[in-house]
Short mmCIF file of C-alpha atoms in Angstrom, two decimals:
data_model
loop_
_atom_site.label_atom_id
_atom_site.label_comp_id
_atom_site.label_asym_id
_atom_site.label_seq_id
_atom_site.Cartn_x
_atom_site.Cartn_y
_atom_site.Cartn_z
CA MET G 9 188.55 119.18 -42.18
CA ILE G 10 186.42 116.40 -40.84
CA THR G 11 182.83 115.01 -41.61
CA VAL G 12 180.23 113.78 -39.17
CA SER G 13 176.75 112.27 -39.83
CA VAL G 14 174.25 113.81 -37.73
CA LEU G 15 170.98 112.13 -36.60
CA LEU G 16 168.16 113.86 -35.35
CA PHE G 17 165.00 112.41 -33.88
CA ALA G 18 161.15 113.16 -33.10
CA SER G 19 160.73 116.92 -32.49
CA TYR G 20 163.79 117.96 -33.74
CA ALA G 21 163.49 115.76 -36.71
CA ASP G 22 160.27 117.40 -37.52
CA ALA G 23 161.70 121.00 -36.89
CA LEU G 24 164.54 120.60 -39.44
CA GLY G 25 162.42 118.56 -41.89
CA ARG G 26 164.97 115.67 -42.09
CA SER G 27 166.39 112.93 -39.84
CA SER G 28 169.95 112.76 -40.79
CA LEU G 29 172.69 115.13 -42.70
CA GLU G 30 176.36 115.26 -43.04
CA LEU G 31 178.42 118.23 -41.67
CA THR G 32 181.72 119.25 -42.51
CA LEU G 33 183.57 121.04 -40.04
CA ALA G 34 187.08 122.65 -39.49
CA ALA G 35 189.47 120.66 -37.12
CA PRO G 36 189.58 120.29 -33.97
CA ALA G 37 185.58 120.44 -33.75
CA THR G 38 183.06 119.77 -30.58
CA VAL G 39 179.79 118.61 -29.74
CA ASP G 40 178.95 122.50 -29.32
CA ASP G 41 180.34 123.22 -33.00
CA VAL G 42 177.94 120.85 -34.51
CA VAL G 43 174.97 122.10 -32.44
CA ALA G 44 175.92 125.73 -33.42
CA ARG G 45 175.93 124.69 -37.13
CA LEU G 46 172.59 122.74 -37.01
CA ARG G 47 171.06 125.74 -35.18
CA ALA G 48 171.98 127.94 -38.00
CA LEU G 49 169.73 125.94 -40.28
CA PRO G 50 166.23 126.78 -41.36
CA GLY G 51 163.73 125.55 -39.01
CA ALA G 52 166.29 125.10 -35.82
CA GLU G 53 164.55 127.35 -33.45
CA ARG G 54 163.20 124.55 -31.73
CA LEU G 55 166.77 123.19 -31.11
CA PRO G 56 168.20 124.17 -27.65
CA SER G 57 171.82 125.66 -27.49
CA ARG G 58 172.40 122.46 -25.07
CA PRO G 59 170.29 119.36 -26.13
CA LEU G 60 170.95 116.12 -25.22
CA VAL G 61 173.93 114.65 -27.64
CA ALA G 62 175.18 111.14 -27.91
CA VAL G 63 178.52 110.48 -30.14
CA ASN G 64 178.80 106.90 -31.65
CA GLN G 65 175.69 105.90 -29.33
CA SER G 66 177.06 107.05 -25.79
CA TYR G 67 175.89 110.71 -24.09
CA THR G 68 178.33 113.08 -24.09
CA GLY G 69 178.79 116.50 -22.90
CA ALA G 70 178.76 119.94 -25.07
CA ALA G 71 182.48 120.41 -24.97
CA ALA G 72 183.68 116.79 -26.41
CA ALA G 73 185.62 116.25 -29.41
CA VAL G 74 184.05 114.77 -32.41
CA ALA G 75 186.00 113.14 -34.80
CA ASP G 76 186.05 112.49 -38.57
CA GLY G 77 183.44 109.61 -39.36
CA ASP G 78 181.27 109.80 -36.11
CA GLU G 79 177.71 109.73 -35.49
CA VAL G 80 176.51 112.42 -33.31
CA ALA G 81 172.86 112.12 -32.40
CA ILE G 82 170.81 115.04 -31.27
CA LEU G 83 168.27 113.81 -28.90
CA PRO G 84 165.13 115.34 -27.66
CA PRO G 85 164.09 114.93 -24.01
CA VAL G 86 163.48 110.89 -24.08
CA ALA G 87 159.85 109.99 -23.21
CA GLY G 88 160.01 106.23 -23.34
CA GLY G 89 157.77 104.04 -20.87
CA MET A 3 168.47 88.66 -18.53
CA ARG A 4 167.09 89.74 -21.69
CA VAL A 5 165.93 93.29 -23.39
CA ALA A 6 164.26 93.82 -26.68
CA LEU A 7 162.78 96.54 -28.68
CA VAL A 8 159.66 95.15 -30.55
CA GLU A 9 157.10 96.04 -33.17
CA ARG A 10 154.59 93.43 -32.19
CA PRO A 11 152.07 93.26 -29.30
CA LEU A 12 153.59 92.39 -25.92
CA ASP A 13 152.61 89.55 -23.90
CA PRO A 14 153.22 90.36 -20.34
CA THR A 15 152.10 86.53 -19.44
CA ALA A 16 155.04 84.99 -21.49
CA LEU A 17 157.47 87.35 -19.65
CA LEU A 18 156.63 86.41 -16.68
CA ALA A 19 156.96 82.79 -17.52
CA GLU A 20 160.35 83.54 -18.89
CA VAL A 21 161.64 85.00 -15.54
CA ALA A 22 159.73 81.86 -13.42
CA ASP A 23 161.73 79.43 -11.76
CA VAL A 24 161.22 76.82 -8.71
CA ALA A 25 164.05 78.67 -7.00
CA HIS A 26 162.18 81.83 -7.13
CA GLY A 27 159.57 82.83 -4.36
CA ALA A 28 159.08 85.83 -5.94
CA SER A 29 158.09 87.37 -9.44
CA ALA A 30 157.02 91.10 -10.24
CA LEU A 31 155.89 92.65 -13.41
CA PHE A 32 155.04 96.17 -14.64
CA VAL A 33 153.25 96.81 -17.58
CA GLY A 34 153.15 100.27 -18.96
CA THR A 35 150.08 100.95 -21.01
CA VAL A 36 148.85 103.79 -23.32
CA ARG A 37 146.27 106.11 -21.28
CA ALA A 38 143.10 107.66 -22.51
CA VAL A 39 144.03 111.17 -20.66
CA ASN A 40 147.32 113.28 -20.64
CA ASP A 41 147.50 116.61 -19.32
CA GLY A 42 143.86 116.89 -19.62
CA ARG A 43 143.60 116.09 -23.05
CA ALA A 44 141.64 112.86 -24.80
CA VAL A 45 144.44 110.65 -26.19
CA THR A 46 143.37 108.11 -28.88
CA GLY A 47 146.83 106.51 -29.43
CA ILE A 48 150.56 106.88 -29.19
CA ASP A 49 153.34 106.64 -31.82
CA TYR A 50 156.74 105.34 -30.12
CA SER A 51 159.91 105.77 -31.91
CA ALA A 52 163.75 105.36 -30.87
CA TYR A 53 167.21 105.70 -31.58
CA VAL A 54 167.04 101.98 -32.09
CA ALA A 55 170.45 101.22 -31.85
CA MET A 56 171.41 103.26 -28.68
CA ALA A 57 168.12 102.44 -27.07
CA GLU A 58 168.97 98.62 -27.10
CA ARG A 59 172.36 99.41 -26.07
CA GLU A 60 171.17 101.70 -23.01
CA LEU A 61 168.50 99.10 -22.34
CA ALA A 62 170.97 96.55 -21.85
CA ALA A 63 173.12 98.26 -19.63
CA ILE A 64 170.36 99.54 -17.27
CA ALA A 65 169.54 95.55 -17.18
CA ALA A 66 173.08 94.84 -16.29
CA GLU A 67 173.11 97.44 -13.71
CA VAL A 68 170.05 96.10 -12.14
CA VAL A 69 170.78 92.41 -12.37
CA ALA A 70 173.97 93.22 -10.22
CA ALA A 71 172.50 95.48 -8.07
CA CYS A 72 169.68 93.18 -7.29
CA GLY A 73 171.29 89.83 -7.25
CA THR A 74 169.15 88.19 -9.82
CA PRO A 75 169.84 87.17 -13.55
CA ALA A 76 166.11 86.66 -14.30
CA LEU A 77 165.21 89.92 -15.38
CA VAL A 78 163.38 90.64 -19.08
CA VAL A 79 162.21 94.06 -20.55
CA GLU A 80 160.48 94.75 -23.51
CA HIS A 81 159.53 97.85 -25.28
CA ARG A 82 157.25 98.14 -28.28
CA LEU A 83 157.48 100.74 -30.97
CA GLY A 84 155.32 101.86 -33.43
CA HIS A 85 151.49 102.78 -33.37
CA LEU A 86 149.66 101.58 -30.25
CA ALA A 87 146.07 102.14 -29.48
CA LEU A 88 144.68 103.08 -26.01
CA GLY A 89 144.95 100.26 -23.34
CA GLU A 90 147.93 98.66 -25.46
CA ALA A 91 151.25 97.64 -23.56
CA SER A 92 154.16 100.03 -24.53
CA VAL A 93 156.58 98.26 -22.00
CA VAL A 94 156.59 95.54 -19.81
CA VAL A 95 159.31 94.29 -17.11
CA ALA A 96 159.50 91.25 -15.40
CA ALA A 97 161.72 90.13 -12.64
CA ALA A 98 162.03 87.13 -10.31
CA HIS A 99 164.26 86.40 -7.28
CA ALA A 100 164.25 84.19 -4.29
CA HIS A 101 162.55 86.95 -2.31
CA ARG A 102 160.25 90.00 -2.88
CA ALA A 103 162.17 93.01 -2.31
CA PRO A 104 164.77 92.24 -4.98
CA ALA A 105 162.15 91.35 -7.38
CA LEU A 106 160.27 94.30 -6.75
CA ASP A 107 163.58 96.78 -6.75
CA ALA A 108 164.37 95.39 -9.84
CA VAL A 109 161.28 96.10 -11.58
CA ARG A 110 161.08 99.46 -10.14
CA GLN A 111 164.70 100.54 -10.95
CA VAL A 112 164.54 99.40 -14.83
CA ILE A 113 161.29 101.42 -15.33
CA GLU A 114 162.84 104.40 -13.68
CA ALA A 115 166.45 104.39 -15.21
CA MET A 116 164.32 103.76 -18.76
CA LYS A 117 162.48 106.65 -18.52
CA ARG A 118 165.61 108.99 -17.69
CA ARG A 119 168.08 107.27 -20.18
CA VAL A 120 166.70 105.08 -23.14
CA PRO A 121 166.41 107.08 -26.46
CA ILE A 122 162.58 106.64 -27.01
CA TRP A 123 159.93 109.17 -27.92
CA LYS A 124 156.08 109.46 -28.07
CA GLN A 125 154.09 111.23 -30.20
CA GLU A 126 150.51 111.37 -28.88
CA HIS A 127 147.35 111.47 -31.15
CA TYR A 128 144.56 113.23 -29.46
CA ALA A 129 140.87 113.26 -30.29
CA ASP A 130 140.83 116.52 -31.86
CA GLY A 131 142.84 115.19 -34.35
CA THR A 132 146.24 117.03 -33.41
CA ARG A 133 149.31 115.21 -32.45
CA GLU A 134 152.07 116.16 -30.02
CA TRP A 135 155.40 114.82 -28.89
CA VAL A 136 155.66 114.33 -25.33
CA ASP A 137 158.33 116.26 -23.73
CA PRO A 138 158.41 114.79 -20.08
CA THR A 139 160.97 117.77 -18.97
CA ARG A 140 158.35 120.38 -19.72
CA ALA A 141 155.84 121.01 -16.79
CA SER A 142 152.09 120.78 -17.50
CA GLY A 143 150.71 123.96 -18.83
CA ALA A 144 154.21 125.54 -18.90
CA THR A 145 155.39 127.69 -21.98
CA PRO A 146 157.62 125.58 -23.83
CA ASP A 147 161.30 126.15 -22.98
CA ALA A 148 163.51 124.69 -25.50
CA GLY A 149 166.58 125.85 -23.87
CA ALA A 150 166.60 123.57 -20.67
CA PRO A 151 165.77 120.00 -21.94
CA ARG A 152 166.97 118.58 -18.50
CA SER A 153 165.18 120.74 -16.36
CA VAL A 154 162.13 119.50 -14.17
CA GLY A 155 159.40 121.31 -12.72
CA ALA A 156 158.13 124.74 -12.75
CA SER A 157 160.60 127.74 -12.92
CA ARG A 158 158.98 130.92 -12.05
#
């Protein structure tokens, strides 16, 4: 089993009612597995099946592996400027 | 080259002074400000928030790319976070170069890449008391389509 810390921002944090949580998953696990678990939570209807994701502060794809202790950030479409 | 996320008012003149040098014949400045109307709705202010650690990293990466591409180290970028009132500056980009084309290109490249890559979000406050997160991937007036975060434009 691995544990990752998940960060949620902006509209996604509002939807799930929190900005961070820890998830424990069976290894090996991917970004897709993390997103699937999140989408099962109450309020996660606004979370797309393929959101923007950064692992340890770098953008990554849905198939990328996640490791114990990783920081997995689920990012709404960015809107700076 | 310098980038920063700050929670105080931005000073475009100070950034322009920071890139100034007698070797530079051209200085270019971009200032993004809070607009009174968006999508036909009266806006009263905007809350900016960020994934700060990653936003700083991504902004620094963009600046380094643009410095290399445009051939000038004279580039400064500041983005403000927190609550901004109408007309206040949310982002300032200043670049200087011996000649105008690279200075103008540098500013343009930074702001365009920033809008695509830097994890910053804005929540608009409207005159009717409501507020909403801005989603640039959603075409104006279209049905919210949470399943396509990268799609731009209408799909009908």
